[in-house]
Amino acid sequence: MYIIILGAPGAGKGTQAANIARELKLAHIASGDLFRQAVEQGDELGTRVKDYMNKGVLVPDEITIHMIMERVSAPDCRYGAILDGFPRNLKQAKALDEALKKQNKAVDRVLYIEVPEEELIRRLSGRWVCRSCQTPYHSPGSPPEGRDKCELCGGQLYQRPDDKAETVKKRLRVYFSETAPLIEYYRRQGKLLAANGEGGVDIVTARILSALRKREFITK
Ligand code: AMP
């Protein structure tokens, strides 16, 4: 079972992917988290991708596709995975289709989380993220309610360097020109499920699970 979660930066892909992965007992693979980990560790991959990420542009396809294909081949993905942040353009989508086909597998569903652009900018400009578990908090200016620790795991909260106003605008432009065409690509394949991403986290998760059930993708 392979599910892709699509949506603009700030749509809530990471949070929703984690919730759905827990519910369906699937591995959660977030390309942005994998890149950020590499940058934090300062390893070879991190050094290669850091500048692209700080500018808000996409990391070259060769690097990204290689990293994801390796991750998808890990034992915890043998029953499937939720892919969050990948694919980000048509070349990556086609590479994924081909790689899965070689293993007699395919993308089953693509969840598209829809959020209006003004709301995306509002969310991203006040975003704080836990360094350990990646839980996002919203608080323009200062850390949420004067705290600097995650209420779930106690990890340190920080602001992503690519959440600066200028970089946010760039990331949204990149999303609309390179990633948004995937909506049509998967709609034509009959795999797209759209869900309204506005409202509380739990409400959006419930909407997504209900959309998956209606299409008999999950039966519980
Ligand atoms: P995200 O956490 O998904 O917002 O990703 C943060 C940054 O990581 C992006 O702005 C890109 O620079 C890079 N990145 C993440 N996923 C991909 C991808 N599939 N293709 C290329 N670059 C990516």
mmCIF file of C-alpha atoms and ligand atoms in Angstrom:
data_model
loop_
_atom_site.group_PDB
_atom_site.id
_atom_site.type_symbol
_atom_site.label_atom_id
_atom_site.label_comp_id
_atom_site.label_asym_id
_atom_site.label_seq_id
_atom_site.Cartn_x
_atom_site.Cartn_y
_atom_site.Cartn_z
ATOM 1 C CA MET A 1 0.000 0.000 0.000
ATOM 2 C CA TYR A 2 1.724 3.171 -1.181
ATOM 3 C CA ILE A 3 0.128 6.523 -0.410
ATOM 4 C CA ILE A 4 1.472 9.878 -1.514
ATOM 5 C CA ILE A 5 0.535 12.990 0.388
ATOM 6 C CA LEU A 6 0.480 16.103 -1.796
ATOM 7 C CA GLY A 7 0.012 19.735 -0.833
ATOM 8 C CA ALA A 8 1.752 23.090 -0.655
ATOM 9 C CA PRO A 9 4.344 23.921 2.030
ATOM 10 C CA GLY A 10 2.297 24.643 5.157
ATOM 11 C CA ALA A 11 -0.686 22.481 4.118
ATOM 12 C CA GLY A 12 -0.028 20.129 7.045
ATOM 13 C CA LYS A 13 1.418 17.213 5.055
ATOM 14 C CA GLY A 14 3.909 16.187 7.742
ATOM 15 C CA THR A 15 1.397 16.166 10.591
ATOM 16 C CA GLN A 16 -1.287 14.402 8.581
ATOM 17 C CA ALA A 17 1.145 11.879 7.085
ATOM 18 C CA ALA A 18 2.322 10.964 10.612
ATOM 19 C CA ASN A 19 -1.289 10.499 11.807
ATOM 20 C CA ILE A 20 -2.346 8.421 8.803
ATOM 21 C CA ALA A 21 0.848 6.323 8.964
ATOM 22 C CA ARG A 22 0.110 5.541 12.632
ATOM 23 C CA GLU A 23 -3.513 4.678 11.855
ATOM 24 C CA LEU A 24 -2.682 2.433 8.864
ATOM 25 C CA LYS A 25 0.577 1.071 10.345
ATOM 26 C CA LEU A 26 2.667 2.237 7.419
ATOM 27 C CA ALA A 27 6.187 3.667 7.324
ATOM 28 C CA HIS A 28 6.256 7.482 7.032
ATOM 29 C CA ILE A 29 8.906 8.794 4.671
ATOM 30 C CA ALA A 30 9.394 12.570 4.607
ATOM 31 C CA SER A 31 11.982 13.713 2.069
ATOM 32 C CA GLY A 32 12.420 17.129 3.765
ATOM 33 C CA ASP A 33 13.071 15.459 7.153
ATOM 34 C CA LEU A 34 15.622 13.090 5.590
ATOM 35 C CA PHE A 35 17.436 16.050 4.023
ATOM 36 C CA ARG A 36 17.306 18.086 7.266
ATOM 37 C CA GLN A 37 18.734 15.140 9.219
ATOM 38 C CA ALA A 38 21.598 14.884 6.722
ATOM 39 C CA VAL A 39 22.280 18.632 7.048
ATOM 40 C CA GLU A 40 22.284 18.398 10.874
ATOM 41 C CA GLN A 41 24.671 15.464 10.764
ATOM 42 C CA GLY A 42 26.883 17.387 8.344
ATOM 43 C CA ASP A 43 27.397 14.262 6.225
ATOM 44 C CA GLU A 44 28.122 14.192 2.483
ATOM 45 C CA LEU A 45 24.443 14.284 1.485
ATOM 46 C CA GLY A 46 23.844 17.177 3.904
ATOM 47 C CA THR A 47 26.681 19.207 2.415
ATOM 48 C CA ARG A 48 25.336 18.649 -1.100
ATOM 49 C CA VAL A 49 21.743 19.687 -0.323
ATOM 50 C CA LYS A 50 22.087 22.490 2.249
ATOM 51 C CA ASP A 51 22.311 25.433 -0.189
ATOM 52 C CA TYR A 52 19.308 24.305 -2.234
ATOM 53 C CA MET A 53 17.199 23.974 0.900
ATOM 54 C CA ASN A 54 18.222 27.353 2.297
ATOM 55 C CA LYS A 55 17.279 28.998 -1.005
ATOM 56 C CA GLY A 56 13.888 27.255 -1.025
ATOM 57 C CA VAL A 57 14.510 25.498 -4.352
ATOM 58 C CA LEU A 58 14.318 21.780 -5.093
ATOM 59 C CA VAL A 59 17.316 19.525 -4.530
ATOM 60 C CA PRO A 60 18.392 17.999 -7.906
ATOM 61 C CA ASP A 61 16.265 14.998 -8.942
ATOM 62 C CA GLU A 62 19.198 12.533 -9.140
ATOM 63 C CA ILE A 63 20.085 13.080 -5.476
ATOM 64 C CA THR A 64 16.457 13.022 -4.310
ATOM 65 C CA ILE A 65 15.325 9.998 -6.309
ATOM 66 C CA HIS A 66 18.367 8.000 -5.169
ATOM 67 C CA MET A 67 17.753 8.847 -1.502
ATOM 68 C CA ILE A 68 14.039 7.954 -1.638
ATOM 69 C CA MET A 69 14.479 4.717 -3.596
ATOM 70 C CA GLU A 70 17.013 3.539 -1.048
ATOM 71 C CA ARG A 71 14.655 4.435 1.810
ATOM 72 C CA VAL A 72 11.657 2.721 0.141
ATOM 73 C CA SER A 73 13.698 -0.508 -0.137
ATOM 74 C CA ALA A 74 14.216 -0.686 3.653
ATOM 75 C CA PRO A 75 12.505 -3.605 5.467
ATOM 76 C CA ASP A 76 9.997 -1.353 7.284
ATOM 77 C CA CYS A 77 8.508 -0.376 3.885
ATOM 78 C CA ARG A 78 7.812 -3.883 2.623
ATOM 79 C CA TYR A 79 4.045 -3.495 3.294
ATOM 80 C CA GLY A 80 4.008 0.048 1.989
ATOM 81 C CA ALA A 81 4.635 3.600 3.025
ATOM 82 C CA ILE A 82 3.293 7.110 3.094
ATOM 83 C CA LEU A 83 5.464 9.408 1.028
ATOM 84 C CA ASP A 84 5.446 13.002 2.231
ATOM 85 C CA GLY A 85 7.234 15.649 0.143
ATOM 86 C CA PHE A 86 8.089 13.198 -2.638
ATOM 87 C CA PRO A 87 7.448 13.241 -5.573
ATOM 88 C CA ARG A 88 7.764 17.000 -6.072
ATOM 89 C CA ASN A 89 7.735 17.096 -9.894
ATOM 90 C CA LEU A 90 6.795 14.918 -12.875
ATOM 91 C CA LYS A 91 10.281 13.467 -13.299
ATOM 92 C CA GLN A 92 10.249 12.198 -9.703
ATOM 93 C CA ALA A 93 6.685 10.858 -10.098
ATOM 94 C CA LYS A 94 7.653 8.883 -13.211
ATOM 95 C CA ALA A 95 10.837 7.567 -11.556
ATOM 96 C CA LEU A 96 8.753 6.363 -8.606
ATOM 97 C CA ASP A 97 6.168 4.678 -10.888
ATOM 98 C CA GLU A 98 8.948 2.833 -12.734
ATOM 99 C CA ALA A 99 10.780 1.752 -9.586
ATOM 100 C CA LEU A 100 7.580 0.389 -8.005
ATOM 101 C CA LYS A 101 6.538 -1.328 -11.244
ATOM 102 C CA LYS A 102 9.807 -3.296 -11.275
ATOM 103 C CA GLN A 103 8.724 -4.751 -7.910
ATOM 104 C CA ASN A 104 5.120 -5.365 -9.152
ATOM 105 C CA LYS A 105 3.901 -2.528 -6.975
ATOM 106 C CA ALA A 106 2.213 0.799 -7.667
ATOM 107 C CA VAL A 107 1.099 4.012 -6.007
ATOM 108 C CA ASP A 108 -2.378 3.222 -4.633
ATOM 109 C CA ARG A 109 -3.729 6.606 -3.561
ATOM 110 C CA VAL A 110 -2.668 10.239 -3.638
ATOM 111 C CA LEU A 111 -4.071 12.458 -0.895
ATOM 112 C CA TYR A 112 -4.165 16.088 -1.861
ATOM 113 C CA ILE A 113 -4.553 18.480 1.089
ATOM 114 C CA GLU A 114 -6.104 21.744 -0.078
ATOM 115 C CA VAL A 115 -5.398 24.983 1.833
ATOM 116 C CA PRO A 116 -5.846 28.562 0.465
ATOM 117 C CA GLU A 117 -2.626 30.496 -0.212
ATOM 118 C CA GLU A 118 -3.226 33.245 2.440
ATOM 119 C CA GLU A 119 -3.598 30.533 5.081
ATOM 120 C CA LEU A 120 -0.371 28.820 3.929
ATOM 121 C CA ILE A 121 1.594 32.069 4.324
ATOM 122 C CA ARG A 122 0.041 32.696 7.756
ATOM 123 C CA ARG A 123 0.939 29.188 8.944
ATOM 124 C CA LEU A 124 4.505 29.189 7.611
ATOM 125 C CA SER A 125 5.438 32.639 8.856
ATOM 126 C CA GLY A 126 4.749 31.696 12.497
ATOM 127 C CA ARG A 127 5.891 28.088 12.428
ATOM 128 C CA TRP A 128 8.033 26.541 15.165
ATOM 129 C CA VAL A 129 9.028 22.892 14.832
ATOM 130 C CA CYS A 130 10.271 20.322 17.347
ATOM 131 C CA ARG A 131 13.818 19.285 16.459
ATOM 132 C CA SER A 132 13.169 15.720 17.718
ATOM 133 C CA CYS A 133 9.655 14.711 16.616
ATOM 134 C CA GLN A 134 8.958 17.458 13.992
ATOM 135 C CA THR A 135 5.640 18.484 15.620
ATOM 136 C CA PRO A 136 4.786 21.982 14.331
ATOM 137 C CA TYR A 137 3.513 24.860 16.536
ATOM 138 C CA HIS A 138 2.079 28.154 15.352
ATOM 139 C CA SER A 139 3.181 31.345 17.073
ATOM 140 C CA PRO A 140 4.178 34.495 15.145
ATOM 141 C CA GLY A 141 7.305 36.160 16.559
ATOM 142 C CA SER A 142 8.108 34.292 19.741
ATOM 143 C CA PRO A 143 8.204 30.602 20.737
ATOM 144 C CA PRO A 144 4.714 29.245 21.560
ATOM 145 C CA GLU A 145 3.497 30.713 24.887
ATOM 146 C CA GLY A 146 7.061 31.494 25.933
ATOM 147 C CA ARG A 147 7.973 27.782 25.871
ATOM 148 C CA ASP A 148 10.920 26.515 23.907
ATOM 149 C CA LYS A 149 10.264 22.767 24.368
ATOM 150 C CA CYS A 150 7.873 20.420 22.574
ATOM 151 C CA GLU A 151 4.882 19.508 24.738
ATOM 152 C CA LEU A 152 4.819 15.975 23.313
ATOM 153 C CA CYS A 153 8.444 14.880 23.640
ATOM 154 C CA GLY A 154 10.317 17.739 25.347
ATOM 155 C CA GLY A 155 12.485 18.327 22.243
ATOM 156 C CA GLN A 156 13.849 21.798 21.419
ATOM 157 C CA LEU A 157 11.593 24.047 19.273
ATOM 158 C CA TYR A 158 13.219 25.981 16.443
ATOM 159 C CA GLN A 159 12.283 27.959 13.320
ATOM 160 C CA ARG A 160 13.319 26.347 10.050
ATOM 161 C CA PRO A 161 15.776 28.565 8.157
ATOM 162 C CA ASP A 162 13.622 28.151 5.018
ATOM 163 C CA ASP A 163 10.527 29.539 6.831
ATOM 164 C CA LYS A 164 11.880 33.129 6.428
ATOM 165 C CA ALA A 165 9.339 35.339 4.565
ATOM 166 C CA GLU A 166 11.386 35.590 1.326
ATOM 167 C CA THR A 167 12.148 31.858 1.224
ATOM 168 C CA VAL A 168 8.520 30.986 1.975
ATOM 169 C CA LYS A 169 7.441 32.969 -1.107
ATOM 170 C CA LYS A 170 10.061 31.175 -3.198
ATOM 171 C CA ARG A 171 8.968 27.738 -1.918
ATOM 172 C CA LEU A 172 5.344 28.516 -2.767
ATOM 173 C CA ARG A 173 6.332 29.635 -6.293
ATOM 174 C CA VAL A 174 8.308 26.388 -6.740
ATOM 175 C CA TYR A 175 5.296 24.399 -5.478
ATOM 176 C CA PHE A 176 2.839 26.021 -7.902
ATOM 177 C CA SER A 177 5.112 25.687 -10.934
ATOM 178 C CA GLU A 178 6.703 22.259 -10.321
ATOM 179 C CA THR A 179 4.609 20.236 -7.863
ATOM 180 C CA ALA A 180 1.009 21.340 -8.491
ATOM 181 C CA PRO A 181 0.964 19.700 -11.992
ATOM 182 C CA LEU A 182 1.145 16.340 -10.158
ATOM 183 C CA ILE A 183 -2.453 16.873 -9.020
ATOM 184 C CA GLU A 184 -3.600 16.491 -12.626
ATOM 185 C CA TYR A 185 -1.129 13.633 -13.264
ATOM 186 C CA TYR A 186 -2.630 11.532 -10.469
ATOM 187 C CA ARG A 187 -6.209 12.686 -11.115
ATOM 188 C CA ARG A 188 -5.929 11.273 -14.652
ATOM 189 C CA GLN A 189 -4.767 7.960 -13.175
ATOM 190 C CA GLY A 190 -7.904 7.925 -10.966
ATOM 191 C CA LYS A 191 -5.785 7.912 -7.798
ATOM 192 C CA LEU A 192 -6.414 11.387 -6.424
ATOM 193 C CA LEU A 193 -8.390 12.003 -3.223
ATOM 194 C CA ALA A 194 -8.738 15.656 -2.238
ATOM 195 C CA ALA A 195 -9.362 16.747 1.351
ATOM 196 C CA ASN A 196 -9.990 20.215 2.759
ATOM 197 C CA GLY A 197 -6.926 21.004 4.947
ATOM 198 C CA GLU A 198 -8.481 23.894 6.886
ATOM 199 C CA GLY A 199 -9.433 23.450 10.531
ATOM 200 C CA GLY A 200 -7.911 21.559 13.454
ATOM 201 C CA VAL A 201 -5.441 18.714 12.972
ATOM 202 C CA ASP A 202 -7.819 16.007 14.226
ATOM 203 C CA ILE A 203 -10.673 17.224 12.039
ATOM 204 C CA VAL A 204 -8.474 17.091 8.938
ATOM 205 C CA THR A 205 -7.194 13.599 9.864
ATOM 206 C CA ALA A 206 -10.809 12.419 10.253
ATOM 207 C CA ARG A 207 -11.692 13.877 6.830
ATOM 208 C CA ILE A 208 -8.765 12.066 5.201
ATOM 209 C CA LEU A 209 -9.577 8.726 6.834
ATOM 210 C CA SER A 210 -13.212 9.101 5.833
ATOM 211 C CA ALA A 211 -12.191 9.840 2.209
ATOM 212 C CA LEU A 212 -9.996 6.708 2.210
ATOM 213 C CA ARG A 213 -12.857 4.612 3.623
ATOM 214 C CA LYS A 214 -15.406 5.928 1.116
ATOM 215 C CA ARG A 215 -13.165 4.749 -1.692
ATOM 216 C CA GLU A 216 -12.867 1.414 0.133
ATOM 217 C CA PHE A 217 -9.167 1.879 0.467
ATOM 218 C CA ILE A 218 -9.404 0.981 4.135
ATOM 219 C CA THR A 219 -12.269 -1.047 5.521
ATOM 220 C CA LYS A 220 -12.107 -0.436 9.290
HETATM 221 P P1 AMP B 1 9.872 20.130 3.065
HETATM 222 O O1 AMP B 1 10.252 19.795 4.470
HETATM 223 O O2 AMP B 1 9.101 19.027 2.393
HETATM 224 O O3 AMP B 1 9.193 21.478 2.959
HETATM 225 O O4 AMP B 1 11.245 20.254 2.230
HETATM 226 C C1 AMP B 1 12.227 21.201 2.573
HETATM 227 C C2 AMP B 1 13.195 21.364 1.410
HETATM 228 O O5 AMP B 1 13.838 20.096 1.147
HETATM 229 C C3 AMP B 1 12.572 21.769 0.084
HETATM 230 O O6 AMP B 1 12.360 23.169 -0.023
HETATM 231 C C4 AMP B 1 13.624 21.261 -0.899
HETATM 232 O O7 AMP B 1 14.766 22.108 -0.926
HETATM 233 C C5 AMP B 1 14.042 19.929 -0.261
HETATM 234 N N1 AMP B 1 13.194 18.815 -0.726
HETATM 235 C C6 AMP B 1 12.326 18.064 0.024
HETATM 236 N N2 AMP B 1 11.736 17.123 -0.731
HETATM 237 C C7 AMP B 1 12.220 17.278 -1.993
HETATM 238 C C8 AMP B 1 11.972 16.625 -3.231
HETATM 239 N N3 AMP B 1 11.100 15.608 -3.347
HETATM 240 N N4 AMP B 1 12.662 17.048 -4.319
HETATM 241 C C9 AMP B 1 13.557 18.041 -4.232
HETATM 242 N N5 AMP B 1 13.812 18.738 -3.113
HETATM 243 C C10 AMP B 1 13.155 18.362 -1.991
#
